[in-house]
Short mmCIF file of C-alpha atoms in Angstrom, two decimals:
data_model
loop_
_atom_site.label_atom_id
_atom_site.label_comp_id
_atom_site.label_asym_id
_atom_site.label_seq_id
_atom_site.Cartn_x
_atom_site.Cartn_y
_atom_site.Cartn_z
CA UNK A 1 -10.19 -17.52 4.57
CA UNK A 2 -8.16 -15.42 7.17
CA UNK A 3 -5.90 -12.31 6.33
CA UNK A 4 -3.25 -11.94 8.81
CA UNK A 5 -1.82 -8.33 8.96
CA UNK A 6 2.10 -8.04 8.85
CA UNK A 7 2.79 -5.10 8.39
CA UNK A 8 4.03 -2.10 11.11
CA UNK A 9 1.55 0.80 12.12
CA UNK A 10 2.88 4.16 11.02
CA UNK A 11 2.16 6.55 13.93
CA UNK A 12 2.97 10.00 15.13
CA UNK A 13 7.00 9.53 15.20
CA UNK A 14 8.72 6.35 13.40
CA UNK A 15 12.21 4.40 14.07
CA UNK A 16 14.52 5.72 11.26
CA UNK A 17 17.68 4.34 10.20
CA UNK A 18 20.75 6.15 12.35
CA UNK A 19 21.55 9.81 10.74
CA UNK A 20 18.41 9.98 8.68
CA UNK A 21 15.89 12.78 9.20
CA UNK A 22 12.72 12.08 11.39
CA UNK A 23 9.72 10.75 10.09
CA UNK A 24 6.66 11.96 11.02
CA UNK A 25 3.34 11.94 10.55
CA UNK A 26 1.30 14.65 11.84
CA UNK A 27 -2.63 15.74 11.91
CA UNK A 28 -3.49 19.08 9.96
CA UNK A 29 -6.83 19.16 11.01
CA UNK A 30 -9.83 17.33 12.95
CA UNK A 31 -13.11 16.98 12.80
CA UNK A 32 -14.02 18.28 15.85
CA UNK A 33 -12.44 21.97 15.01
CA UNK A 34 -12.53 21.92 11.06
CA UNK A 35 -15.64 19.33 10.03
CA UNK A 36 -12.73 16.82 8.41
CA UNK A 37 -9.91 15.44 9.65
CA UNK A 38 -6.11 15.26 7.39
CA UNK A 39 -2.54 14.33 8.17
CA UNK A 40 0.94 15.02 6.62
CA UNK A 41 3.64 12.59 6.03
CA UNK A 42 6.98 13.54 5.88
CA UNK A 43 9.02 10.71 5.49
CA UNK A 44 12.29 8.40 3.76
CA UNK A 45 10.97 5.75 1.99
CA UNK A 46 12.98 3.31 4.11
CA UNK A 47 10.84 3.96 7.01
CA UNK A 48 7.95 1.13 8.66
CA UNK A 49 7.46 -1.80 6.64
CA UNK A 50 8.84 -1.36 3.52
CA UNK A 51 9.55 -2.72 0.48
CA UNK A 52 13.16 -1.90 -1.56
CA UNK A 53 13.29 -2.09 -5.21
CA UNK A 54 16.79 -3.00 -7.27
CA UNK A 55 17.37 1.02 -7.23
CA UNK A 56 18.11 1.28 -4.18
CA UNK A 57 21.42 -0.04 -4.24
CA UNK A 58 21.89 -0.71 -7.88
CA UNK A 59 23.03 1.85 -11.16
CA UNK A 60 19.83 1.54 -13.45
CA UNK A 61 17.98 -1.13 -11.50
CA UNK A 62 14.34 -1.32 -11.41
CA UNK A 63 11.95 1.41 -9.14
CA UNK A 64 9.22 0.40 -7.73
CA UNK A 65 6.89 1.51 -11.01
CA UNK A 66 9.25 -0.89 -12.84
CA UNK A 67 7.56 -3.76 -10.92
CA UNK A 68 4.79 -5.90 -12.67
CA UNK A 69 1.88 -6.39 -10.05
CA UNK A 70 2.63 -10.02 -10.49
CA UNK A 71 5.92 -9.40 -8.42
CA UNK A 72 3.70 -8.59 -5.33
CA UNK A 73 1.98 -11.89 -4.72
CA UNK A 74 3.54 -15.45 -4.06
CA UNK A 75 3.40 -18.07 -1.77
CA UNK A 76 5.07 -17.62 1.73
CA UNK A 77 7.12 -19.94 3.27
CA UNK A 78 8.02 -18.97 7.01
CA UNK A 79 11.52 -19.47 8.42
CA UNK A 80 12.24 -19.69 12.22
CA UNK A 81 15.34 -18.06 13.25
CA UNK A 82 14.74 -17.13 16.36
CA UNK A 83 18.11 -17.04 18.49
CA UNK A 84 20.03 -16.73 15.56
CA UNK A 85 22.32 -13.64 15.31
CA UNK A 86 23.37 -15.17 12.06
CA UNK A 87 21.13 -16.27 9.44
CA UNK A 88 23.43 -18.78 7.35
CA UNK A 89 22.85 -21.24 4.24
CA UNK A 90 22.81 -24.38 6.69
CA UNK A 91 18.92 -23.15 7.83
CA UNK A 92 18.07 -24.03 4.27
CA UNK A 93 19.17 -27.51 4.08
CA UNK A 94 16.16 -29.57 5.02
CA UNK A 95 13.67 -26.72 3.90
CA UNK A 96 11.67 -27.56 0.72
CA UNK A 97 10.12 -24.00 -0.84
CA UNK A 98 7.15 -23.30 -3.19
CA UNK A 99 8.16 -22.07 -6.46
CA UNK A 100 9.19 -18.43 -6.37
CA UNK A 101 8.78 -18.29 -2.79
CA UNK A 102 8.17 -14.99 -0.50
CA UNK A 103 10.92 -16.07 2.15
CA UNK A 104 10.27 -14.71 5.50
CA UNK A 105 12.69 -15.04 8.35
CA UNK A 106 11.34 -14.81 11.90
CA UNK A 107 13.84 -13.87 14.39
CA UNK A 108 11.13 -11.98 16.80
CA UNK A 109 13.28 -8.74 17.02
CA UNK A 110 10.43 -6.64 15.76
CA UNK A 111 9.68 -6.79 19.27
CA UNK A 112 12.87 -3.87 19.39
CA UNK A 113 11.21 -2.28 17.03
CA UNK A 114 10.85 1.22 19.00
CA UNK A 115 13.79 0.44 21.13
CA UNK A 116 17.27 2.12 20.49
CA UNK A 117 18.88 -0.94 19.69
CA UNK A 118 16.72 -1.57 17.04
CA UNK A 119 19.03 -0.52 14.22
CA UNK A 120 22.18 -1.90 15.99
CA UNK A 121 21.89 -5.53 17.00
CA UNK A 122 19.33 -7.20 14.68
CA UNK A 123 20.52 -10.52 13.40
CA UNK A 124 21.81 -10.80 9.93
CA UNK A 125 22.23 -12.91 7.00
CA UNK A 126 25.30 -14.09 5.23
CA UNK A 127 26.05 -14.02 1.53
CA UNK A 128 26.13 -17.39 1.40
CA UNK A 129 22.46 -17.68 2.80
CA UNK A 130 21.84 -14.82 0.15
CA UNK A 131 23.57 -17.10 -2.71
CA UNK A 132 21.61 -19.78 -1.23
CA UNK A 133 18.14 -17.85 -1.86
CA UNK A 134 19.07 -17.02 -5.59
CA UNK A 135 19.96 -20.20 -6.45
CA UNK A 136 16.36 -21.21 -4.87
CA UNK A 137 14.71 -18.84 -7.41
CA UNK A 138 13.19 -17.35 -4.00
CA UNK A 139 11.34 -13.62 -5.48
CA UNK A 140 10.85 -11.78 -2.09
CA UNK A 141 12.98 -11.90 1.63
CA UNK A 142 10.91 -10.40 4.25
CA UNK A 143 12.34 -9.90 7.96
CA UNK A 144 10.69 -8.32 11.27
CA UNK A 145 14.33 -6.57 11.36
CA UNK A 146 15.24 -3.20 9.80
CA UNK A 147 17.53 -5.27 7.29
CA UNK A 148 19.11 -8.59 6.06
CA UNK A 149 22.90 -6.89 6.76
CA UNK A 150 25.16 -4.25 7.84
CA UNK A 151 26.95 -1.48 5.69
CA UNK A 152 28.95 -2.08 3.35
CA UNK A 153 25.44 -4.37 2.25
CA UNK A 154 26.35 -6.89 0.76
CA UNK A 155 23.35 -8.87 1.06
CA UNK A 156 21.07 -6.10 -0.03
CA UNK A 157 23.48 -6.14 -2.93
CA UNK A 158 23.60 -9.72 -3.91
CA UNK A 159 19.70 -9.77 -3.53
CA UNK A 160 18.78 -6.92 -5.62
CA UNK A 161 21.27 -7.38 -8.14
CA UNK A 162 18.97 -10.77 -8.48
CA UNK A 163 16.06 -8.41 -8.63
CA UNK A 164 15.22 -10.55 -5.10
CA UNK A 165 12.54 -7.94 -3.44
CA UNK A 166 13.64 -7.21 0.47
CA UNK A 167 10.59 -5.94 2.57
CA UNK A 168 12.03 -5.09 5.67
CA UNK A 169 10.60 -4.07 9.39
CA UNK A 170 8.02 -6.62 9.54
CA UNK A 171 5.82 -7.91 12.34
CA UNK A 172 3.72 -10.45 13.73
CA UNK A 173 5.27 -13.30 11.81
CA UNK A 174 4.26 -15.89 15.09
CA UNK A 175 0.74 -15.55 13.68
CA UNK A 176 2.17 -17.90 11.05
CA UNK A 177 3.26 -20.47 12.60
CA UNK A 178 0.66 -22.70 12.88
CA UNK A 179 -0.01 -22.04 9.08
CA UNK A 180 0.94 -24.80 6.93
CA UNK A 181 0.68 -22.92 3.83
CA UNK A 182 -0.22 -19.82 3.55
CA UNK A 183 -0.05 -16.48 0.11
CA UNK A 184 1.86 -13.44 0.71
CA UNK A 185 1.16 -10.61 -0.90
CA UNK A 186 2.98 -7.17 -0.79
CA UNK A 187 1.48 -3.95 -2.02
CA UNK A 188 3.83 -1.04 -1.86
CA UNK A 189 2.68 2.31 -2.45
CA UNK A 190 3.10 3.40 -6.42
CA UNK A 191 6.34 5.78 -5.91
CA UNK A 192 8.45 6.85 -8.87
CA UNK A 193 11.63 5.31 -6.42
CA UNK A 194 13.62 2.62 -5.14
CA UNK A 195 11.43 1.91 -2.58
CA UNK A 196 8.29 2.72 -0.68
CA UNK A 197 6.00 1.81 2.18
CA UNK A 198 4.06 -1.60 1.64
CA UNK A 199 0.90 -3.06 3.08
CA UNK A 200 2.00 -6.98 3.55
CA UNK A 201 -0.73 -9.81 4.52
CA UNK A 202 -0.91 -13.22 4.63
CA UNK A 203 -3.85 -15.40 3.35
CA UNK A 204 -4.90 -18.56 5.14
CA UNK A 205 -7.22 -20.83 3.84
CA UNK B 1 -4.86 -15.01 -13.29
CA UNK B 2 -4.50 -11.58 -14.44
CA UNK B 3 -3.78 -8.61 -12.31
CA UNK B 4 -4.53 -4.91 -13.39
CA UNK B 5 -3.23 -1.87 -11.58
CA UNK B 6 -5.28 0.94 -10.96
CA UNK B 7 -3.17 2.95 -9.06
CA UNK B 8 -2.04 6.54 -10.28
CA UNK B 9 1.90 7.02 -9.75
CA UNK B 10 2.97 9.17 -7.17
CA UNK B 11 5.84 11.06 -8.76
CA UNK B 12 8.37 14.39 -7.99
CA UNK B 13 4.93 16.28 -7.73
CA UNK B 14 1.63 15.28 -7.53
CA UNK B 15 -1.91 17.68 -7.89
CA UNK B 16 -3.32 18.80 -4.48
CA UNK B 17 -6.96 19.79 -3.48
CA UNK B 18 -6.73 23.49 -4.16
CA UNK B 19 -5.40 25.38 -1.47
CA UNK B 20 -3.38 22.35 -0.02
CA UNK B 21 -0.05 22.11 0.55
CA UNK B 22 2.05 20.79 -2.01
CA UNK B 23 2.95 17.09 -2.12
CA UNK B 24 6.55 16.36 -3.40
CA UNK B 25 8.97 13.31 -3.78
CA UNK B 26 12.66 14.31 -4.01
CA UNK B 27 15.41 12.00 -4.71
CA UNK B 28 17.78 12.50 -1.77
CA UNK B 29 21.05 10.03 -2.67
CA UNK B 30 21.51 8.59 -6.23
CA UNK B 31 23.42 4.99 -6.20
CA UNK B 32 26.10 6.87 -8.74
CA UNK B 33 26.89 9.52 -5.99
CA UNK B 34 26.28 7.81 -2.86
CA UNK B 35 25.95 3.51 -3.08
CA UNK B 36 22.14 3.76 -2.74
CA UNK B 37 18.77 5.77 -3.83
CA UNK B 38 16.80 7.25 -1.58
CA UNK B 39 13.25 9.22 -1.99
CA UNK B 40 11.54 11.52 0.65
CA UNK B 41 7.73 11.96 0.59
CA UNK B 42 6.03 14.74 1.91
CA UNK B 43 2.22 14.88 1.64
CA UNK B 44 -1.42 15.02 2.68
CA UNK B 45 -3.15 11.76 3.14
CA UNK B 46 -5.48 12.69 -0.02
CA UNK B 47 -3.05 13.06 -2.68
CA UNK B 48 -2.94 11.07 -5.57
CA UNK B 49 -5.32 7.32 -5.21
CA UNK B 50 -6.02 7.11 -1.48
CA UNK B 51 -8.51 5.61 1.09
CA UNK B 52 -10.68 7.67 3.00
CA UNK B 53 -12.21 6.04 6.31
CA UNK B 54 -14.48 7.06 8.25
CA UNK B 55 -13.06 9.45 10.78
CA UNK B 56 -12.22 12.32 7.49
CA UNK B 57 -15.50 13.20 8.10
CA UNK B 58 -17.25 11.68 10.73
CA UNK B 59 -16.20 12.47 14.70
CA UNK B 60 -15.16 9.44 16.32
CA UNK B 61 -14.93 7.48 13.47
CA UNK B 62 -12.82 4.66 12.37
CA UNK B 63 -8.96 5.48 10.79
CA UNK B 64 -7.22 3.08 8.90
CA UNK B 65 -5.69 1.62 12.07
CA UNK B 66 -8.92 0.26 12.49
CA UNK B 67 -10.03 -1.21 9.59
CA UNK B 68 -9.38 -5.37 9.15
CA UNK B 69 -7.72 -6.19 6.66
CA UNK B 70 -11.16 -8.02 5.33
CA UNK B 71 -12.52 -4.74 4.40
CA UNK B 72 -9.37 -4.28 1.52
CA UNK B 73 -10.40 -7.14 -0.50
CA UNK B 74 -14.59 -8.06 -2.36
CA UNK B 75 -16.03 -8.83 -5.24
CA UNK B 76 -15.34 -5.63 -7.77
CA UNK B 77 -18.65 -3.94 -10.11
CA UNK B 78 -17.71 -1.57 -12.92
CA UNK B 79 -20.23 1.00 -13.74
CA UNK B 80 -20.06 2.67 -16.75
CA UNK B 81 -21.04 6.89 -16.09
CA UNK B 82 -19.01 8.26 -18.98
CA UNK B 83 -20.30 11.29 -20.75
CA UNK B 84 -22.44 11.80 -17.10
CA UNK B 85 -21.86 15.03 -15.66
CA UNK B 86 -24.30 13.99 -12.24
CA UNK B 87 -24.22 10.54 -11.23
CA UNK B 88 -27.52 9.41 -9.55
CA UNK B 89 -29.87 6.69 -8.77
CA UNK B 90 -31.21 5.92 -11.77
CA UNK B 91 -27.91 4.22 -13.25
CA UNK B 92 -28.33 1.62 -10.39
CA UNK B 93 -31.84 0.43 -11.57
CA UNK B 94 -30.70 -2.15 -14.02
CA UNK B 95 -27.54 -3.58 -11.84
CA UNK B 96 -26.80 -6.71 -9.77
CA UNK B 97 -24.02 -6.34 -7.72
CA UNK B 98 -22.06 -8.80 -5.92
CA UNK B 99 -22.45 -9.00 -2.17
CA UNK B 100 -20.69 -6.60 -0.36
CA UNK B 101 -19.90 -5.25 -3.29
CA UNK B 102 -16.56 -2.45 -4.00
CA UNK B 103 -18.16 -0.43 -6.93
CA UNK B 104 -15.90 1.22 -9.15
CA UNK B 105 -17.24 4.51 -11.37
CA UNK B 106 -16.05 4.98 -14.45
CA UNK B 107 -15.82 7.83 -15.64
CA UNK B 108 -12.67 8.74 -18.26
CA UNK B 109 -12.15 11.60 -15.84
CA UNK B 110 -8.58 10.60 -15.54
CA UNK B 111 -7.39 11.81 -18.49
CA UNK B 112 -7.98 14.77 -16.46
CA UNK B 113 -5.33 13.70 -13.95
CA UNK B 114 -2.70 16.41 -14.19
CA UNK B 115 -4.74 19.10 -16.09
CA UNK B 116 -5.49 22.05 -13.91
CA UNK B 117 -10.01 21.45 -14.40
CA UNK B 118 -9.14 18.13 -12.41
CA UNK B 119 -10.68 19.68 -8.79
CA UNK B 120 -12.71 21.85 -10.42
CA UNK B 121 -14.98 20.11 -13.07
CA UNK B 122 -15.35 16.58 -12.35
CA UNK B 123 -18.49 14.53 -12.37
CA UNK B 124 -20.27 14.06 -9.30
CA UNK B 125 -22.82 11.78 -7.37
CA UNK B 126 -26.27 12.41 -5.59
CA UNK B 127 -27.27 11.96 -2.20
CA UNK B 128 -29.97 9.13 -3.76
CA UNK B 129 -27.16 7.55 -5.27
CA UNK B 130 -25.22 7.34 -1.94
CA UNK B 131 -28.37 6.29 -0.27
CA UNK B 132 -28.94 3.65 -2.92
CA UNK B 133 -25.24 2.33 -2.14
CA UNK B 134 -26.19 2.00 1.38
CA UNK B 135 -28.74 0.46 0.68
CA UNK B 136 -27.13 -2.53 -1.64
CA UNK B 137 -24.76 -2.94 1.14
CA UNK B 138 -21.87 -1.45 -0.81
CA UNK B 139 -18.90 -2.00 0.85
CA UNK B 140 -16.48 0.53 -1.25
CA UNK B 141 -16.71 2.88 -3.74
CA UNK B 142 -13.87 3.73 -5.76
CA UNK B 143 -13.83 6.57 -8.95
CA UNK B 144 -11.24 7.89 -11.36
CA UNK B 145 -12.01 11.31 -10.22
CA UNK B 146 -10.46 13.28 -7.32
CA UNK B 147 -14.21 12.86 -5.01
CA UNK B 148 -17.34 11.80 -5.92
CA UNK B 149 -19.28 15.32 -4.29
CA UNK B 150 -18.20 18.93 -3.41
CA UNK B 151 -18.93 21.27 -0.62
CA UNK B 152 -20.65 20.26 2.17
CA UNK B 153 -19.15 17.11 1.29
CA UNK B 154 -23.09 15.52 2.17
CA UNK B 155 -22.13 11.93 -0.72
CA UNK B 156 -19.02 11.40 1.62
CA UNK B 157 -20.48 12.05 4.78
CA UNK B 158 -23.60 9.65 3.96
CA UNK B 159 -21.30 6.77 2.69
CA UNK B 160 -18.35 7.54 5.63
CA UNK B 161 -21.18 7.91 8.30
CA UNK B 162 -22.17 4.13 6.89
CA UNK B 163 -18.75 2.89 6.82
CA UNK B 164 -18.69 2.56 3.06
CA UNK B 165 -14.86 3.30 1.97
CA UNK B 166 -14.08 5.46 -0.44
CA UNK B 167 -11.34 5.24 -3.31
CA UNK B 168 -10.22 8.39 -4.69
CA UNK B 169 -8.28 9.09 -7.69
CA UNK B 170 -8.01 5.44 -10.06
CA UNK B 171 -6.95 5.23 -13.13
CA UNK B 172 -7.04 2.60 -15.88
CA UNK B 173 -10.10 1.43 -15.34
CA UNK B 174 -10.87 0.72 -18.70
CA UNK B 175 -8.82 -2.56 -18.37
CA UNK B 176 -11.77 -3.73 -16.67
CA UNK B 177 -14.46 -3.49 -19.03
CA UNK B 178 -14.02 -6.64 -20.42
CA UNK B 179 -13.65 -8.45 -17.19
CA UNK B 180 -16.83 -10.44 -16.59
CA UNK B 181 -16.08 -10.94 -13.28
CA UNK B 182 -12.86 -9.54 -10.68
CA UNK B 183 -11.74 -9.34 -7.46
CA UNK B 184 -10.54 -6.30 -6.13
CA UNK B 185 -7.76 -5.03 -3.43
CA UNK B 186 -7.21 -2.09 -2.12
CA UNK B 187 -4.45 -1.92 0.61
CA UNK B 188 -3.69 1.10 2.24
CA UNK B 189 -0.68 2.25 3.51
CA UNK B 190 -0.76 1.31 7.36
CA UNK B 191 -1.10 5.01 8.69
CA UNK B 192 -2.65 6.06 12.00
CA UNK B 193 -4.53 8.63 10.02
CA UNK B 194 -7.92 8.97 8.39
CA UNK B 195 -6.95 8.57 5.55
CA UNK B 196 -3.89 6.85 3.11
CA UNK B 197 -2.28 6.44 0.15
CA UNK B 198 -3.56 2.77 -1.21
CA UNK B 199 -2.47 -0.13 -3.98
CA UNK B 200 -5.40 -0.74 -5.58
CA UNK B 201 -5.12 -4.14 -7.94
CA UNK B 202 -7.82 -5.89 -9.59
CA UNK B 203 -7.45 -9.36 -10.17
CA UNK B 204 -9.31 -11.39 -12.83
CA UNK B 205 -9.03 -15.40 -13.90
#
């Protein structure tokens, strides 16, 4: 058995999304001068790899304490995209999923992730590749990119109004592709909110 | 397969070790006023169920950054300390634990949670317990408490300075007691930091 780490290290000073405050994580104290050491988060929930919840763009949709624990575990099925700057419902044709699959698309752009484009040029998906994954009965779309879409969101829309989980800011995903099957799961922290900051690792037999 | 959260819910405002800072999470956009929800967290890395690793107390030692991700997941024992006031060595005698085992002490103390004895009058453990875990080759120990010692901190230092994890703050653990046997995760939140808030699920067939 092999756990493969996805998930983005949150250090001193994080990528945020364009406008939004900083995020930051700083240390209170150390060992050395004060016999423990703490830190302080101050931070969006939208920040590292993280996981939305229906709230976040839908009236009365679920938070992430509406989830069942059973929501956070599924198998993965891995999706190359690289050198795509659109992600569109032809990639899906001759792709055969597990039941309820945890979708991840692999463009490589994590490796922006602390670059200023970051938040600017990722690729993105179209609603028809979104339509595509609800009619798949996929339950979770993961991405090494800070999101499936631009504003007005569309995507994120059609997805969570589906109740479709979007963990965004991933890495790593080339571990995976020697894997020929392999179980995602997704722990996000236990926020009363629409989102929150996940731990996400694969399993390999 | 049955999963059972043991997480406590991080909500608008959260008990702190006394003297800390306060930990909050505000609602900063509501979808009905702005198209989308968003939270901000600000907090210490001890607040509400976290991981400590070794570097909260020990110099040099390993943050989370460090840890595998094979130290998150083991076989899960559920001792049974309610009514105990000082939890030592003794209540070991008559136990087999799994190998590398992630012990979890129950205590009830969570019902304690949000009352304002929760720092101040919770059970505790010996320095021959803590010796006794290192000795089993404990790999975690987890409590529904907010720490399993006090000042000088000497139960967190031993298990720390033996990189045995510690889980602070569960609740629900009386899901468990019928569970003959269960595997336990506990996934912390990838921070650079000694510490993090951490998804802790048990899983039983």
């Amino acid at each position: 058995m092999a756990y493969i780490d996805l998930t983005q290290t949150f250090t001193e000073s994080m990528p945020v999304y364009p406008g939004d405050a900083p995020a930051t994580l700083k240390r209170m104290a150390a060992v050395e001068h004060d016999g423990y050491e703490n830190h302080t988060v101050q931070s969006g929930m939208h920040v590292g790899t993280h996981l939305d919840a229906p709230r976040h763009m839908i009236a009365g949709g679920k938070r992430i304490t509406d989830l069942q624990p059973e929501r956070f575990f599924g198998s993965g099925y891995l999706l190359d995209v690289r050198g795509r700057e659109v992600i569109d419902a032809d990639l899906l044709e001759s792709v055969t999923l597990p039941t309820q699959a945890m979708l991840l698309l692999w463009t490589g752009y994590d490796s922006h992730f602390r670059l200023p484009d970051y938040y600017a040029a990722h690729p993105v998906c179209t609603e028809a590749f979104a339509e595509a994954l609800v009619d798949l009965g996929v339950q979770l779309l993961g991405m090494d990119t800070p999101s499936p879409d631009r504003e007005p969101f569309a995507v994120h829309k059609l997805l969570l109004g589906h109740e479709i989980l979007i963990v965004e800011n991933l890495t790593n995903l080339e571990s995976l592709v020697f894997a020929e099957h392999f179980e995602l799961m997704a722990l996000p922290m236990k926020f009363e909110a629409e989102g929150a900051f996940v731990r996400v690792i694969a399993q390999i037999d």
